[in-house]
Amino acid sequence: IINMAPIRVAGVPEHFNYPWDIAQQRKIFDKHGVEAEFVEHKLGTGSMLGALKDGSVEMIVALTEGLVAEIAKGGNDIVLLGTYVESPLCWAISSGKDSKIKSVEDLRGGTFGISRYTSGSHLMAYVLASQRGWDLAKDLKFEVKGSFEALRNGVNDGSTDAFMWETFMTKPYHDSGECTRVGDITTPWPCFMMATRKSVIEAHGDEIAKTIRAVREACEMFHEEENVVIPAIAQKFHQKEEDVRRWYSGVRITASPAVSEAALERAVEVLMDTNVIPQKEYDVAAFVDERFAHLERDIKYMRLYNKPELIGSVYARLNKAGLSSGPLTYTQLLPYDQHHYHGVEALDLCIKEVAI
């Protein structure tokens, strides 16, 4: 019999968190001897960090970049417990249905709607601007909108020019014509990690461990039961099964204790490049609570470029050549960027074959 107060876990109401539904529905938390409650936070990472700090929840599943930024700033003894989603996140960049914005380059100097400051929608706008070689002080403006609905309304009432949100959660609104997709950007790190505060571990460490083990088991079921999971997610989030299937085929949800050291280093570098965190040396090992998680080297998240200016240079040259918007073939890109040869498929295959 479980008599303790539940471990409250905050997360966004999106398909990534469906394993928490599985764990509840199939009583996996009971099996592991813990009571856990998943608390939806529609406003995202910034809102969840606030809830973790004020004690409203004991644990959060949040965007990697937001967690890294908070920890790097010395935020309230927050530590990482492991990687929840190993795959990266693709952010759709959306404008209004009647907007004159037709490409990402058109957004230079425009206003981005964000859910709140330090949220993923805020931080990734900086990453986008940095990659494009924009002036971070002059070419970016922000307006806090809060909810996903408010972000969509903002691009249609003219108060903002664009906003960023996860690709597949935004797609129904692109399909309906409510807003227009003008581009996307993918995070160069795993998209979601689990975090708590050291003080919570001291008080509820055993319960936190049981909660993670339970949802890890649910994650395994998530990947084993494709024919059950896909229709359930489509129904819950009002999406087409074909879209959910595409998302499902590329996502890897594991609640793993392994945290990529290279991914944390990459996130720190990007956040410093965009002036989100101070320029100094960071020990990413200190970001992780070693009682729950461990760092590992991961070649997939090591930097492709040794200097961030190289990316900006590529965009600048493409812009000068009139190729700043629209799809490019690798043959069109080769004269401007010799780092790319026929895509990354060969590298992925090599990594798999030699088990790096």
PDB file of N, CA and C in Angstrom, residues 132-177:
ATOM      1  N   ARG A 132      22.375  32.317 -38.607  1.00  0.00           N
ATOM      2  CA  ARG A 132      22.163  33.116 -39.810  1.00  0.00           C
ATOM      3  C   ARG A 132      23.095  34.315 -39.905  1.00  0.00           C
ATOM      4  N   GLY A 133      23.895  34.547 -38.851  1.00  0.00           N
ATOM      5  CA  GLY A 133      24.817  35.662 -38.867  1.00  0.00           C
ATOM      6  C   GLY A 133      24.160  37.000 -38.618  1.00  0.00           C
ATOM      7  N   TRP A 134      22.972  37.005 -37.968  1.00  0.00           N
ATOM      8  CA  TRP A 134      22.277  38.246 -37.657  1.00  0.00           C
ATOM      9  C   TRP A 134      22.910  38.932 -36.453  1.00  0.00           C
ATOM     10  N   ASP A 135      22.649  40.204 -36.327  1.00  0.00           N
ATOM     11  CA  ASP A 135      23.080  40.966 -35.152  1.00  0.00           C
ATOM     12  C   ASP A 135      22.084  40.681 -34.034  1.00  0.00           C
ATOM     13  N   LEU A 136      22.547  40.018 -32.976  1.00  0.00           N
ATOM     14  CA  LEU A 136      21.635  39.588 -31.923  1.00  0.00           C
ATOM     15  C   LEU A 136      20.998  40.759 -31.179  1.00  0.00           C
ATOM     16  N   ALA A 137      21.665  41.900 -31.171  1.00  0.00           N
ATOM     17  CA  ALA A 137      21.131  43.070 -30.468  1.00  0.00           C
ATOM     18  C   ALA A 137      20.122  43.837 -31.316  1.00  0.00           C
ATOM     19  N   LYS A 138      20.307  43.834 -32.644  1.00  0.00           N
ATOM     20  CA  LYS A 138      19.476  44.663 -33.512  1.00  0.00           C
ATOM     21  C   LYS A 138      18.443  43.886 -34.331  1.00  0.00           C
ATOM     22  N   ASP A 139      18.748  42.635 -34.629  1.00  0.00           N
ATOM     23  CA  ASP A 139      17.912  41.888 -35.577  1.00  0.00           C
ATOM     24  C   ASP A 139      16.879  40.986 -34.916  1.00  0.00           C
ATOM     25  N   LEU A 140      16.777  41.038 -33.588  1.00  0.00           N
ATOM     26  CA  LEU A 140      15.813  40.205 -32.875  1.00  0.00           C
ATOM     27  C   LEU A 140      14.990  41.042 -31.909  1.00  0.00           C
ATOM     28  N   LYS A 141      13.687  40.877 -31.964  1.00  0.00           N
ATOM     29  CA  LYS A 141      12.789  41.473 -30.970  1.00  0.00           C
ATOM     30  C   LYS A 141      11.834  40.381 -30.497  1.00  0.00           C
ATOM     31  N   PHE A 142      11.348  40.519 -29.268  1.00  0.00           N
ATOM     32  CA  PHE A 142      10.491  39.480 -28.696  1.00  0.00           C
ATOM     33  C   PHE A 142       9.242  40.074 -28.063  1.00  0.00           C
ATOM     34  N   GLU A 143       8.175  39.301 -28.091  1.00  0.00           N
ATOM     35  CA  GLU A 143       6.965  39.650 -27.359  1.00  0.00           C
ATOM     36  C   GLU A 143       6.447  38.383 -26.680  1.00  0.00           C
ATOM     37  N   VAL A 144       6.293  38.446 -25.379  1.00  0.00           N
ATOM     38  CA  VAL A 144       5.824  37.285 -24.617  1.00  0.00           C
ATOM     39  C   VAL A 144       4.328  37.092 -24.860  1.00  0.00           C
ATOM     40  N   LYS A 145       3.975  35.876 -25.271  1.00  0.00           N
ATOM     41  CA  LYS A 145       2.571  35.560 -25.554  1.00  0.00           C
ATOM     42  C   LYS A 145       1.997  34.512 -24.603  1.00  0.00           C
ATOM     43  N   GLY A 146       2.856  33.671 -24.058  1.00  0.00           N
ATOM     44  CA  GLY A 146       2.378  32.651 -23.134  1.00  0.00           C
ATOM     45  C   GLY A 146       2.040  31.355 -23.821  1.00  0.00           C
ATOM     46  N   SER A 147       0.774  31.123 -24.089  1.00  0.00           N
ATOM     47  CA  SER A 147       0.314  29.825 -24.590  1.00  0.00           C
ATOM     48  C   SER A 147       0.554  29.661 -26.087  1.00  0.00           C
ATOM     49  N   PHE A 148       0.456  28.408 -26.538  1.00  0.00           N
ATOM     50  CA  PHE A 148       0.573  28.071 -27.955  1.00  0.00           C
ATOM     51  C   PHE A 148      -0.512  28.785 -28.756  1.00  0.00           C
ATOM     52  N   GLU A 149      -1.726  28.817 -28.222  1.00  0.00           N
ATOM     53  CA  GLU A 149      -2.828  29.501 -28.896  1.00  0.00           C
ATOM     54  C   GLU A 149      -2.535  30.991 -29.048  1.00  0.00           C
ATOM     55  N   ALA A 150      -2.001  31.597 -28.004  1.00  0.00           N
ATOM     56  CA  ALA A 150      -1.680  33.027 -28.056  1.00  0.00           C
ATOM     57  C   ALA A 150      -0.570  33.308 -29.064  1.00  0.00           C
ATOM     58  N   LEU A 151       0.367  32.383 -29.200  1.00  0.00           N
ATOM     59  CA  LEU A 151       1.430  32.534 -30.195  1.00  0.00           C
ATOM     60  C   LEU A 151       0.842  32.519 -31.605  1.00  0.00           C
ATOM     61  N   ARG A 152      -0.100  31.619 -31.839  1.00  0.00           N
ATOM     62  CA  ARG A 152      -0.741  31.548 -33.161  1.00  0.00           C
ATOM     63  C   ARG A 152      -1.552  32.813 -33.433  1.00  0.00           C
ATOM     64  N   ASN A 153      -2.256  33.278 -32.414  1.00  0.00           N
ATOM     65  CA  ASN A 153      -3.042  34.508 -32.584  1.00  0.00           C
ATOM     66  C   ASN A 153      -2.143  35.704 -32.877  1.00  0.00           C
ATOM     67  N   GLY A 154      -0.961  35.719 -32.255  1.00  0.00           N
ATOM     68  CA  GLY A 154      -0.045  36.847 -32.409  1.00  0.00           C
ATOM     69  C   GLY A 154       0.419  37.062 -33.837  1.00  0.00           C
ATOM     70  N   VAL A 155       0.692  35.966 -34.563  1.00  0.00           N
ATOM     71  CA  VAL A 155       1.159  36.125 -35.952  1.00  0.00           C
ATOM     72  C   VAL A 155       0.013  36.510 -36.875  1.00  0.00           C
ATOM     73  N   ASN A 156      -1.216  36.319 -36.435  1.00  0.00           N
ATOM     74  CA  ASN A 156      -2.361  36.685 -37.271  1.00  0.00           C
ATOM     75  C   ASN A 156      -2.928  38.059 -36.950  1.00  0.00           C
ATOM     76  N   ASP A 157      -2.678  38.566 -35.734  1.00  0.00           N
ATOM     77  CA  ASP A 157      -3.158  39.921 -35.437  1.00  0.00           C
ATOM     78  C   ASP A 157      -2.091  40.984 -35.685  1.00  0.00           C
ATOM     79  N   GLY A 158      -0.900  40.536 -36.149  1.00  0.00           N
ATOM     80  CA  GLY A 158       0.153  41.477 -36.523  1.00  0.00           C
ATOM     81  C   GLY A 158       1.056  41.931 -35.400  1.00  0.00           C
ATOM     82  N   SER A 159       0.831  41.432 -34.178  1.00  0.00           N
ATOM     83  CA  SER A 159       1.681  41.863 -33.064  1.00  0.00           C
ATOM     84  C   SER A 159       3.046  41.182 -33.090  1.00  0.00           C
ATOM     85  N   THR A 160       3.148  40.043 -33.776  1.00  0.00           N
ATOM     86  CA  THR A 160       4.437  39.373 -33.962  1.00  0.00           C
ATOM     87  C   THR A 160       4.549  38.922 -35.414  1.00  0.00           C
ATOM     88  N   ASP A 161       5.786  38.628 -35.817  1.00  0.00           N
ATOM     89  CA  ASP A 161       6.027  38.182 -37.194  1.00  0.00           C
ATOM     90  C   ASP A 161       6.130  36.668 -37.311  1.00  0.00           C
ATOM     91  N   ALA A 162       6.563  36.016 -36.237  1.00  0.00           N
ATOM     92  CA  ALA A 162       6.751  34.567 -36.294  1.00  0.00           C
ATOM     93  C   ALA A 162       6.841  34.003 -34.890  1.00  0.00           C
ATOM     94  N   PHE A 163       6.718  32.698 -34.787  1.00  0.00           N
ATOM     95  CA  PHE A 163       6.967  31.993 -33.536  1.00  0.00           C
ATOM     96  C   PHE A 163       7.502  30.609 -33.859  1.00  0.00           C
ATOM     97  N   MET A 164       8.087  29.963 -32.867  1.00  0.00           N
ATOM     98  CA  MET A 164       8.618  28.608 -33.031  1.00  0.00           C
ATOM     99  C   MET A 164       7.882  27.652 -32.099  1.00  0.00           C
ATOM    100  N   TRP A 165       7.553  26.487 -32.634  1.00  0.00           N
ATOM    101  CA  TRP A 165       6.940  25.422 -31.824  1.00  0.00           C
ATOM    102  C   TRP A 165       7.270  24.093 -32.479  1.00  0.00           C
ATOM    103  N   GLU A 166       7.161  23.017 -31.726  1.00  0.00           N
ATOM    104  CA  GLU A 166       7.510  21.687 -32.244  1.00  0.00           C
ATOM    105  C   GLU A 166       6.749  21.398 -33.539  1.00  0.00           C
ATOM    106  N   THR A 167       7.458  20.836 -34.508  1.00  0.00           N
ATOM    107  CA  THR A 167       6.947  20.664 -35.867  1.00  0.00           C
ATOM    108  C   THR A 167       5.596  19.945 -35.939  1.00  0.00           C
ATOM    109  N   PHE A 168       5.503  18.776 -35.331  1.00  0.00           N
ATOM    110  CA  PHE A 168       4.294  17.975 -35.508  1.00  0.00           C
ATOM    111  C   PHE A 168       3.118  18.499 -34.683  1.00  0.00           C
ATOM    112  N   MET A 169       3.393  19.202 -33.583  1.00  0.00           N
ATOM    113  CA  MET A 169       2.300  19.815 -32.833  1.00  0.00           C
ATOM    114  C   MET A 169       1.751  21.038 -33.580  1.00  0.00           C
ATOM    115  N   THR A 170       2.599  21.625 -34.437  1.00  0.00           N
ATOM    116  CA  THR A 170       2.177  22.802 -35.206  1.00  0.00           C
ATOM    117  C   THR A 170       1.520  22.418 -36.526  1.00  0.00           C
ATOM    118  N   LYS A 171       1.827  21.243 -37.035  1.00  0.00           N
ATOM    119  CA  LYS A 171       1.382  20.854 -38.381  1.00  0.00           C
ATOM    120  C   LYS A 171      -0.134  20.941 -38.597  1.00  0.00           C
ATOM    121  N   PRO A 172      -0.975  20.544 -37.634  1.00  0.00           N
ATOM    122  CA  PRO A 172      -2.418  20.675 -37.883  1.00  0.00           C
ATOM    123  C   PRO A 172      -2.846  22.109 -38.197  1.00  0.00           C
ATOM    124  N   TYR A 173      -2.148  23.085 -37.641  1.00  0.00           N
ATOM    125  CA  TYR A 173      -2.492  24.492 -37.866  1.00  0.00           C
ATOM    126  C   TYR A 173      -1.926  24.986 -39.190  1.00  0.00           C
ATOM    127  N   HIS A 174      -0.846  24.345 -39.671  1.00  0.00           N
ATOM    128  CA  HIS A 174      -0.376  24.612 -41.025  1.00  0.00           C
ATOM    129  C   HIS A 174      -1.362  24.003 -42.023  1.00  0.00           C
ATOM    130  N   ASP A 175      -1.801  22.780 -41.744  1.00  0.00           N
ATOM    131  CA  ASP A 175      -2.731  22.099 -42.653  1.00  0.00           C
ATOM    132  C   ASP A 175      -4.059  22.842 -42.760  1.00  0.00           C
ATOM    133  N   SER A 176      -4.522  23.416 -41.647  1.00  0.00           N
ATOM    134  CA  SER A 176      -5.813  24.115 -41.647  1.00  0.00           C
ATOM    135  C   SER A 176      -5.719  25.515 -42.255  1.00  0.00           C
ATOM    136  N   GLY A 177      -4.482  26.015 -42.395  1.00  0.00           N
ATOM    137  CA  GLY A 177      -4.291  27.355 -42.937  1.00  0.00           C
ATOM    138  C   GLY A 177      -4.296  28.454 -41.898  1.00  0.00           C
TER     139      GLY A 177
END
